[in-house]
Coordinates of C-alpha atoms and ligand atoms in Angstrom, one line a residue:
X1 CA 98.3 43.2 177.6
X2 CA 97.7 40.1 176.2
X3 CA 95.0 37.4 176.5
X4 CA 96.1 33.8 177.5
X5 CA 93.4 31.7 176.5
X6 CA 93.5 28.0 176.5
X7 CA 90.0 26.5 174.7
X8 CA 89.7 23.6 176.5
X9 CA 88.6 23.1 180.1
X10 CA 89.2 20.5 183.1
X11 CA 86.5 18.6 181.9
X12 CA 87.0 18.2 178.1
X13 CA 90.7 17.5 178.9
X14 CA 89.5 14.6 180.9
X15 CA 87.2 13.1 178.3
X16 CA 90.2 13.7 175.8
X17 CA 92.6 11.7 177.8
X18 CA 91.1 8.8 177.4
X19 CA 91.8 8.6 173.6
X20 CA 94.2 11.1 173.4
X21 CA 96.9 10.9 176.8
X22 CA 98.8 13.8 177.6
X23 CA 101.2 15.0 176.4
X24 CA 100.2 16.3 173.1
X25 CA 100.5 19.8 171.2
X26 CA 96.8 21.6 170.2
X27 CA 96.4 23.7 167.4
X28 CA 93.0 26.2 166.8
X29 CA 92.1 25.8 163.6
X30 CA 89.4 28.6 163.6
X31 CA 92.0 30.8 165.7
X32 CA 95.0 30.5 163.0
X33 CA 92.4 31.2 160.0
X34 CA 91.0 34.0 161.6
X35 CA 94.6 35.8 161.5
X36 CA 95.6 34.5 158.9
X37 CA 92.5 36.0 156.9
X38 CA 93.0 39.4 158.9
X39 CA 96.9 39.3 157.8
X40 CA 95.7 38.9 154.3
X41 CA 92.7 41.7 154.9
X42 CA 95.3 44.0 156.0
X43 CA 98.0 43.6 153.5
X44 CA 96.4 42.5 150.3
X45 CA 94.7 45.8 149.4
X46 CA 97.6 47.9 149.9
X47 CA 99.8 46.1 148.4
X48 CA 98.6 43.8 145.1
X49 CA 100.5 41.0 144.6
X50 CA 101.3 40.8 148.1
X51 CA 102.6 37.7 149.4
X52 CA 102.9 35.7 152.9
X53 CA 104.9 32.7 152.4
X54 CA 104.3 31.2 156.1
X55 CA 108.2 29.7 157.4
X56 CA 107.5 26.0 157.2
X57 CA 110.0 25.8 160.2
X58 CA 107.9 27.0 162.6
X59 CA 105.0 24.3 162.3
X60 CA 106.0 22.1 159.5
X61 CA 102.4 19.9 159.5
X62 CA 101.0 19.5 156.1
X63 CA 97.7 19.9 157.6
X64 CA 98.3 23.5 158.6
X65 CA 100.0 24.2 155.5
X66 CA 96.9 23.4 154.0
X67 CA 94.6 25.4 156.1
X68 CA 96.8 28.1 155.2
X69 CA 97.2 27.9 152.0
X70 CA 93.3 28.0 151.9
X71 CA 93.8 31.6 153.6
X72 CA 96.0 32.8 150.9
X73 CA 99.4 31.6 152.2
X74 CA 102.1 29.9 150.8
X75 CA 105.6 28.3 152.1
X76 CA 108.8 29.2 152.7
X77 CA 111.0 26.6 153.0
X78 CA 114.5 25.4 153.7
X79 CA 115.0 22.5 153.2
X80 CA 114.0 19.4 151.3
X81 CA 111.7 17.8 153.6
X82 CA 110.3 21.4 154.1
X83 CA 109.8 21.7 150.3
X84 CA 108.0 17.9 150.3
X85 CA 105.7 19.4 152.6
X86 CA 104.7 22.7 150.8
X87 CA 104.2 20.3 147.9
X88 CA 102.1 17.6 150.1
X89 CA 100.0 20.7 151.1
X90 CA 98.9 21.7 147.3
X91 CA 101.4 24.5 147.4
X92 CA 102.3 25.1 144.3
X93 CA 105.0 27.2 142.3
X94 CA 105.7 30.9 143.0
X95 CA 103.6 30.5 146.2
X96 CA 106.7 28.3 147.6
X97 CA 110.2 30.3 148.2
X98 CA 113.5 28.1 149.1
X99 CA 115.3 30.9 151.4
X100 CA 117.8 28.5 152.6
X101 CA 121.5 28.8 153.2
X102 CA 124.4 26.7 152.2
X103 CA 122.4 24.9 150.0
X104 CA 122.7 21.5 148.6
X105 CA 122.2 21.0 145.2
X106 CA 120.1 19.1 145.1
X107 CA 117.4 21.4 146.9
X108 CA 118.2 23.7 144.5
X109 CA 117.0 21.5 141.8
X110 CA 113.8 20.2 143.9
X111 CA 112.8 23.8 144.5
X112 CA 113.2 24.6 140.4
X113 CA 111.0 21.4 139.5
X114 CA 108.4 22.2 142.3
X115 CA 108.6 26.3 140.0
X116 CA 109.9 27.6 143.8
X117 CA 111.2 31.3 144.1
X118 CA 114.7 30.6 144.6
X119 CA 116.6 32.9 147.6
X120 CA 119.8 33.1 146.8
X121 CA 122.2 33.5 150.2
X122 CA 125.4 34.4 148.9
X123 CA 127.5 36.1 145.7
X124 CA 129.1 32.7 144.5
X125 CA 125.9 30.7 144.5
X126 CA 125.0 32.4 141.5
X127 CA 127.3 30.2 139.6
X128 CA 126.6 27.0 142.5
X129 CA 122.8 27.7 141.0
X130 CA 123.7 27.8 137.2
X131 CA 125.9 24.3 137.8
X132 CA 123.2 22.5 140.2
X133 CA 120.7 23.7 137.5
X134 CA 122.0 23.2 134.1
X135 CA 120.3 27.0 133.6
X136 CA 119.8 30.0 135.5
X137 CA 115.6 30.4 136.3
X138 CA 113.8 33.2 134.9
X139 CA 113.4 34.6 138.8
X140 CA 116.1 35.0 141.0
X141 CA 116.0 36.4 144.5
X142 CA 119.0 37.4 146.7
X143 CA 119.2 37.8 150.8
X144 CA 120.7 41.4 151.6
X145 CA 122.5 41.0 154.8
X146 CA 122.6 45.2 156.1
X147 CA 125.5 44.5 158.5
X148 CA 127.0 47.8 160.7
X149 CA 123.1 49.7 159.3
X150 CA 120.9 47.2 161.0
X151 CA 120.7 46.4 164.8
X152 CA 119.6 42.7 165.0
X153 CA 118.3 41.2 168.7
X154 CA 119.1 39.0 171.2
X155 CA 117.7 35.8 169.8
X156 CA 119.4 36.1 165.9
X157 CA 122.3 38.5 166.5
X158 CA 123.9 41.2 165.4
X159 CA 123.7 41.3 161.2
X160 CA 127.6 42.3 161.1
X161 CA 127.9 38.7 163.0
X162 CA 125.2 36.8 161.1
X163 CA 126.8 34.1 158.5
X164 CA 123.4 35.1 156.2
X165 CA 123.2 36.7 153.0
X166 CA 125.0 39.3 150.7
X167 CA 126.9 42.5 151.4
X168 CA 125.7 45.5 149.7
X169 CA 128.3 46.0 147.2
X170 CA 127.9 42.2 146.4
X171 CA 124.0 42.5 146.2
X172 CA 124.9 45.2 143.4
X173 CA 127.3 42.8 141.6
X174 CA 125.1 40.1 142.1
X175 CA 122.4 41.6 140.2
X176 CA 124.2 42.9 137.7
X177 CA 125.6 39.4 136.7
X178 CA 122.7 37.6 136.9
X179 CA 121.2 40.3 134.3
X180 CA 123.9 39.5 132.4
X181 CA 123.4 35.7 132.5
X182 CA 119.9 36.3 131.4
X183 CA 117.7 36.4 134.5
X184 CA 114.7 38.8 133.6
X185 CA 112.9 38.8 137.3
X186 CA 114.3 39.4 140.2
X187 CA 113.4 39.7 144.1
X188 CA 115.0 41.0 147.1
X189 CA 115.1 39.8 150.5
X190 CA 116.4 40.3 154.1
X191 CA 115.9 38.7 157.5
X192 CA 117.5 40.6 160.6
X193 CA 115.3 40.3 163.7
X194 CA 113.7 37.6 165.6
X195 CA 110.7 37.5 167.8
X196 CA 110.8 41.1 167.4
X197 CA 108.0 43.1 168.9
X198 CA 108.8 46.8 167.8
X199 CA 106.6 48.2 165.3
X200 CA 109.3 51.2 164.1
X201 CA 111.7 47.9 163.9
X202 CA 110.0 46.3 161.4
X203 CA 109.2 49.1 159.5
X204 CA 112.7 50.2 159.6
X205 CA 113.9 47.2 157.9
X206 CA 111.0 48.6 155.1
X207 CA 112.6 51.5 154.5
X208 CA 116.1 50.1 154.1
X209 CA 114.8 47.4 151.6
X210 CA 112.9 50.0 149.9
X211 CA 115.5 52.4 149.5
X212 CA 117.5 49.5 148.7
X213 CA 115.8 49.0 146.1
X214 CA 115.8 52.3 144.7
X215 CA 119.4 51.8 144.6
X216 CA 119.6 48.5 142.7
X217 CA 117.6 50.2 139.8
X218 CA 120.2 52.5 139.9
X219 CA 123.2 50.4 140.0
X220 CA 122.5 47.7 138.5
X221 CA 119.5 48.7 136.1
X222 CA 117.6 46.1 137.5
X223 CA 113.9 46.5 138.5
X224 CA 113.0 44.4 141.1
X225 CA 109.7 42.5 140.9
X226 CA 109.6 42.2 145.0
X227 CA 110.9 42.3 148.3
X228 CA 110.6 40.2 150.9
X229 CA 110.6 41.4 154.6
X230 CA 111.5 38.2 156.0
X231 CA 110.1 36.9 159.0
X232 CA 111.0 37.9 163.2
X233 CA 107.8 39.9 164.1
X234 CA 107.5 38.7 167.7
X235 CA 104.3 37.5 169.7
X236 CA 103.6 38.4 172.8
X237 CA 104.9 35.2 175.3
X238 CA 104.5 37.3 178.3
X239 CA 100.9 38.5 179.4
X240 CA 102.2 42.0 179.4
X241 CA 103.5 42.4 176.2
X242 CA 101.1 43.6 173.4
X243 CA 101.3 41.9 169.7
X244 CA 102.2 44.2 166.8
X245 CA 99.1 44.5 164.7
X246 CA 99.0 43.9 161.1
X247 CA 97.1 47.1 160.1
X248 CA 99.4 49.2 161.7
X249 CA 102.1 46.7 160.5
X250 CA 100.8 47.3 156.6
X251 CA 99.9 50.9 157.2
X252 CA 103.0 52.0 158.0
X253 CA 104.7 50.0 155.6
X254 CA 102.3 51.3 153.0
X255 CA 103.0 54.7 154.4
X256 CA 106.8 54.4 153.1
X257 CA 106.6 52.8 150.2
X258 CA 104.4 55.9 149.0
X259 CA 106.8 58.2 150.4
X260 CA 110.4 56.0 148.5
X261 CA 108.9 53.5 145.9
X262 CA 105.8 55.2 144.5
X263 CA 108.0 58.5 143.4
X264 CA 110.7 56.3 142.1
X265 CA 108.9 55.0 139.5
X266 CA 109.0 51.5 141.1
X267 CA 105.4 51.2 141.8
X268 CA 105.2 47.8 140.5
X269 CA 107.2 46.6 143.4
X270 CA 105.0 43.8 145.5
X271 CA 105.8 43.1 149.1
X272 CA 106.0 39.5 150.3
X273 CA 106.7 38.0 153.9
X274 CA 107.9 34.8 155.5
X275 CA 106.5 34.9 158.9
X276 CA 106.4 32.2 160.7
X277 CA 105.5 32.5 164.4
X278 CA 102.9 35.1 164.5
X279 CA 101.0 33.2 162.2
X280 CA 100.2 29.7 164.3
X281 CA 102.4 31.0 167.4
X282 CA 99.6 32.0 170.0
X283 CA 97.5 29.5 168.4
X284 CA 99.2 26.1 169.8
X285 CA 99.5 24.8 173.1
X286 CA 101.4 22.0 174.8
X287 CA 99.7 20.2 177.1
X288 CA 100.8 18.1 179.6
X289 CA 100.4 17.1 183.4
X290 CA 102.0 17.2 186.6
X291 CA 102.8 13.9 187.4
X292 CA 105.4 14.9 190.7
X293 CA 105.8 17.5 193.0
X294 CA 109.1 17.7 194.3
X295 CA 110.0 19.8 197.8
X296 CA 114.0 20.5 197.9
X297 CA 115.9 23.8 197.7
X298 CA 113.5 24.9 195.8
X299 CA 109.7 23.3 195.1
X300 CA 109.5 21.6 192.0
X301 CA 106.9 20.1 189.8
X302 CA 107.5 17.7 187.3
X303 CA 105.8 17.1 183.9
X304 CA 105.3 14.3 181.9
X305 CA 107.1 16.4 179.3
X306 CA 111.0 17.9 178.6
X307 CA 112.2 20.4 176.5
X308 CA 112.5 17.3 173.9
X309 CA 109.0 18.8 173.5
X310 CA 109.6 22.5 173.4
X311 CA 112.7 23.8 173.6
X312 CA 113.1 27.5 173.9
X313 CA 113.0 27.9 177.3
X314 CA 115.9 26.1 177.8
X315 CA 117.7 27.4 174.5
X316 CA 116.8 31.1 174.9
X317 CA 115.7 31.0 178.2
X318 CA 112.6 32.4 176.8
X319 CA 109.2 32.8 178.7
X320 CA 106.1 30.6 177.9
X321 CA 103.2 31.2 180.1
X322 CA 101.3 28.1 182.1
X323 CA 98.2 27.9 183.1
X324 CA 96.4 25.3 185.2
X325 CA 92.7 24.5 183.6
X326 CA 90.2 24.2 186.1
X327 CA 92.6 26.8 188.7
X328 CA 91.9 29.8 186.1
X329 CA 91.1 32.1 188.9
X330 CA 93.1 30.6 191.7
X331 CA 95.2 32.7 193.9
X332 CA 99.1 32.7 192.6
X333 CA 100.2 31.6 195.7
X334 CA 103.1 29.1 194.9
X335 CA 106.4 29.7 193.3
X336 CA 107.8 26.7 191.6
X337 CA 110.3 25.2 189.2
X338 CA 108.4 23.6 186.0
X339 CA 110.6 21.0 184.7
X340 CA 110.7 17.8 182.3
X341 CA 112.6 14.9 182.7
X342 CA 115.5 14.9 180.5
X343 CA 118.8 14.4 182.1
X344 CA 120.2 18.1 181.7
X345 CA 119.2 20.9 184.7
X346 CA 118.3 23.4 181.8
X347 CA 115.3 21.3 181.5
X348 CA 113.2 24.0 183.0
X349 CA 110.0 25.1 181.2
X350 CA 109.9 28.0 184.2
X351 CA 111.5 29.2 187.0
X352 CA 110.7 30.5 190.1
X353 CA 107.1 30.9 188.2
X354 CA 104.0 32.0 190.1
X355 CA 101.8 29.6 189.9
X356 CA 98.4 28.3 192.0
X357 CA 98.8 25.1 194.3
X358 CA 99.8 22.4 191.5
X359 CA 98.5 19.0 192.7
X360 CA 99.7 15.8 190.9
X361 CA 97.5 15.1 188.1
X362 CA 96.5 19.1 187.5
X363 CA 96.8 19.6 183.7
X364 CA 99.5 22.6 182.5
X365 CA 98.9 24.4 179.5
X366 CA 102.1 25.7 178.2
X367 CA 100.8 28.5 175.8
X368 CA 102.2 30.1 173.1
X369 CA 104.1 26.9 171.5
X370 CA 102.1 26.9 168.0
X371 CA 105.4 28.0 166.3
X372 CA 109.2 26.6 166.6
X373 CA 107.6 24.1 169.3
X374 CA 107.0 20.7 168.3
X375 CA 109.1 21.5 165.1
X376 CA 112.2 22.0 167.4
X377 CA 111.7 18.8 169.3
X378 CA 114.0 15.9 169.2
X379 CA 114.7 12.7 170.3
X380 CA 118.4 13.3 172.7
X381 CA 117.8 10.9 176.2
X382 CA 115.4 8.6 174.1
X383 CA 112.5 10.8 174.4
X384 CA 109.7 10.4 172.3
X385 CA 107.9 13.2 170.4
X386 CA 104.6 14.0 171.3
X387 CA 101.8 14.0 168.7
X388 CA 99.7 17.0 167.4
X389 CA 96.0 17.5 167.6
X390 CA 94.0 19.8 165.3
X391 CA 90.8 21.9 167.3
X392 CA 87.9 22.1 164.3
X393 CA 86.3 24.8 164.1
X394 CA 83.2 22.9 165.0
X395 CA 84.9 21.8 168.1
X396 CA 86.3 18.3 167.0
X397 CA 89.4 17.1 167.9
X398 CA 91.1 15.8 165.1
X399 CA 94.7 14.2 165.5
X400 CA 97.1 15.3 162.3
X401 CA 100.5 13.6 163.9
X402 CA 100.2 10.6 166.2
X403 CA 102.8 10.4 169.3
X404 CA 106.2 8.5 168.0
X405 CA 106.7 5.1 169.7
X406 CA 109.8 3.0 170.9
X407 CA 109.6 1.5 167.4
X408 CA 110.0 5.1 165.6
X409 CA 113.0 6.0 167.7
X410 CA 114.9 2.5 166.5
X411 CA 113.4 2.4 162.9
X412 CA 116.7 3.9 161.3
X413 CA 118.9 1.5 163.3
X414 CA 120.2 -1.9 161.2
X415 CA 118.7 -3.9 163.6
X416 CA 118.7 -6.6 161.2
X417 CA 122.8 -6.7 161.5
X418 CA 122.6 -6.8 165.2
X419 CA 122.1 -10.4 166.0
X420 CA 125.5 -11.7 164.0
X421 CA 127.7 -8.3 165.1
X422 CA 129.9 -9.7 167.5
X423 CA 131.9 -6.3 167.6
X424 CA 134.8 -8.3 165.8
X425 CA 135.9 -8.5 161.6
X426 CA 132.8 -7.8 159.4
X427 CA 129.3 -9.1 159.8
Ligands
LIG501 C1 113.0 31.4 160.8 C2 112.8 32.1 159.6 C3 111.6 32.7 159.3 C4 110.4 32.7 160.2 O1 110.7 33.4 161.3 P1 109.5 33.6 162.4 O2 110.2 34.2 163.6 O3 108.9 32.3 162.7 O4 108.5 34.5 161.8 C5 111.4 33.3 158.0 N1 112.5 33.4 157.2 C6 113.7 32.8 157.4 C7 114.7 32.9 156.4 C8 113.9 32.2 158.6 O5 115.1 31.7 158.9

């Protein structure tokens, strides 16, 4: 089971609203230190060196990047924007990796001036890398796609069908040329699940890259520096589900790599992550209010949201839980459709969901949309993004994004041109 706190009532939402309207996303700042902090607690002593490079995708505001990066954390980052920010935050070298994948050059050549790990994705971007950058850098890392050895899950795919990373026998080659061109440090990485919640899953993919790794000294006489479990542990979205812990997460990874790396000789082998989600996912909230009910086929209420604002219900058909502050303990009674107003019928944040009487007005607390929520929103129908609001620790509401405006959403037109275009011969 898991909790579903929201840590705002009725009453403080009201008071809010007046300088801060509805719909906006809230982030717990104390909430996403605290895990953070026991992330770091739980890996950092069994494994030195160890790593988290939070996935900049998931919540890519400079002002959490910083909070993190206070904790310990760094960035992973894939693209240039993404890389901007980790910089922007006061991330800084090492502590930023570029796992991207069909790369431009000139990320390539951000990431090597901002001292990034690099993540390579494929065999011939060893030579793309060594054009784009004049020089191969001293660290190189390389993305190990498993294939047929590695179930992946409904939300990333198969790996077999996955367009990411090496084979096995390119990894090998890979490494071997890039000793030969003079690369002295070297990382490994894979990525194969998303939102997973199976413990044994993740630590699977532990064992594969450690006896990977094993292999690679063999091979290729290379000894690699680290390895990089990716990102994909799940949270728990649904009430029932249970979050994977990170003790037992580091425990049992801590568990193999005695049992494969330790014996091997490869003891200085670090471990770093690039989670994203469970670091800042059960930590946000969108907020928003009902501002119609609806009484058809089926009873609907409508937001004054869209999946402009979150969208993986609509792209997954994943569950987000709602709440209704102030109806806490309120009887389940109704059974409605939740949905925004963008003009496509997949603009459902639930269906058929359980839910108390919803009167017009009532606040609804979509929970669990801390990570790949607001960063997924976009602007289709002319919606406007909603801001982001940062929960102090000492209980202040802070805004860190304001809501876009009309203004936003035409600032990359040539509006100037407009007047004279008459839609005939040039302007
Ligand atoms: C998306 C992504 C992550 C983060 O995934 P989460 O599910 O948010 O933990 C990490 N690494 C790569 C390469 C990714 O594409």
């Amino acid at each position: 089971m898991s909790v579903k706190n929201f840590p705002l009532d009725r009453a403080r939402l009201e008071e809010l609203e007046r300088r801060y309207p509805t719909p906006f996303y809230l982030y717990d700042e104390k909430a996403i230190r605290e895990n953070a902090r026991r992330m770091v607690r739980a890996f950092s002593p069994l494994f030195p060196g160890f790593k988290e490079h939070f996935a900049v995708k998931a919540l890519p505001n400079p002002f959490i990047l910083k909070i993190l990066r206070q904790e310990g954390l760094g960035a992973d980052c894939s693209s240039l924007p993404e890389l901007l920010l980790a910089d922007m935050a006061g991330i800084r070298g090492e502590e930023i990796m570029l796992t991207a994948n069909e790369t431009p050059a000139v990320e390539y050549r951000t990431a090597r001036d901002l001292g990034a790990i690099i993540n390579l994705d494929d065999f011939t971007h060893i030579e793309f890398l060594e054009t784009a950058l004049g020089r191969l850098p001293e660290l190189v890392s390389c993305r190990y796609n498993p294939g047929p050895l590695k179930e992946g899950n409904a939300i990333i795919g198969k790996p077999e069908e996955a367009k990411y990373g090496f084979t096995r026998e390119q990894l090998i080659q890979g490494y071997r040329l890039l000793k030969a061109k003079g690369v002295r440090r070297f990382g490994l990485h894979t990525m194969v699940a998303s939102n997973e919640l199976s413990l044994d899953y993740h630590l699977e993919t532990g064992r594969l890259l450690f006896e990977l790794a094993l292999e690679i000294k063999d091979k290729a006489g290379v000894s690699l520096e680290f390895v990089n479990l990716g990102g994909g542990l799940g949270i728990p979205y649904r009430p029932e589900e249970e979050a994977v812990s990170w003790e037992s997460l580091a425990g049992g990874l801590k568990t193999l790599y005695d049992r494969i790396i330790v014996p091997a000789g490869l003891g200085a082998l670090s471990i770093h992550t690039e989670y994203g989600r469970p670091i800042t996912g059960p930590y946000g909230w969108l907020v928003t209010r009902a501002i119609h009910r609806k009484s058809i086929y089926r009873e609907y209420i409508g937001l004054n949201s869209c999946m402009a604002d979150l969208m993986r219900p609509a792209l997954y058909g994943a569950y987000h839980h709602i709440t209704v502050p102030g109806k806490e303990g309120a009887p389940l009674t109704e059974t409605y459709d939740v949905v925004g107003s963008l003009c496509e019928n997949n603009d459902k944040f639930a269906v058929r969901r359980q839910l108390p009487t919803v009167d017009i007005g009532d606040y609804l607390v979509i929970h669990d949309a801390g990570a790949h929520g607001r960063a997924m929103g976009f602007n289709y129908n002319g919606k406007l993004r909603f801001g982001e609001l940062l929960l102090r620790p000492d209980g202040e509401i802070f805004p860190i994004r304001r809501s876009e405006t009309a203004d936003d959403y035409f600032a990359t037109l040539n509006l100037p041109a407009l007047e004279n275009f008459d839609g005939r011969g040039t302007v």
